[in-house]
Amino acid sequence: NRKLLVETVKMCYAKINENRADLEVLDKWNGISYDPKLEIGNHVMIGQDFHVACADSIKIEDNVLISAGVFITDLDHVTADKTKPVLEQGICTKPVQIGEGTFIGKDCMILSGVKIGKHCVIGANTVVTKDIPDYATAVGSPARVIKTAQER
């Protein structure tokens, strides 16, 4: 396995493990330039139908297991101006980091601004909207920690 680093590319489309993966690395949205960095560490296993949208920074550290159907994004649409369609209002970005040795269950969503600690377990169908500490197990929508290092 090799580390993957994608920087400042309009759109990167990749095939991982013979299954479709969408790696969207956006350097421009509605005329605004971004400096995206998508980094995937060593020995990262990724399931089918993986989707990433990156305009700032997404870092997936070494030895992470990502199940099928996972979506990770470091951006969100601006919705403040009620007189304009959402697509015309731009995006806001916050970096995402997934710690070493973490397991992300099937069909999870990891949203912008989130840091998931090392050796975490994120249960299937979980929507992660806030940071998860090291060695925690989190489930639900929105995610909530149900076990910590001491309980695992």
Short mmCIF file of C-alpha atoms in Angstrom, two decimals, residues 9-10 33 60 65-66 81 86 91 94 113 132 137 152:
data_model
loop_
_atom_site.label_atom_id
_atom_site.label_comp_id
_atom_site.label_asym_id
_atom_site.label_seq_id
_atom_site.Cartn_x
_atom_site.Cartn_y
_atom_site.Cartn_z
CA VAL A 9 -6.82 19.06 -8.81
CA LYS A 10 -10.11 20.11 -10.39
CA SER A 33 -10.52 29.27 -5.44
CA ILE A 60 -7.16 9.63 6.60
CA LEU A 65 -10.77 0.50 7.51
CA ILE A 66 -13.60 2.23 5.64
CA ASP A 81 -29.22 34.31 1.98
CA VAL A 86 -28.28 27.34 -2.26
CA ILE A 91 -19.47 26.75 0.33
CA LYS A 94 -13.43 22.91 7.71
CA GLY A 113 -14.88 20.04 10.80
CA ILE A 132 -14.88 11.67 18.53
CA THR A 137 -17.16 3.74 19.87
CA ARG A 152 -13.67 -1.34 25.34
#
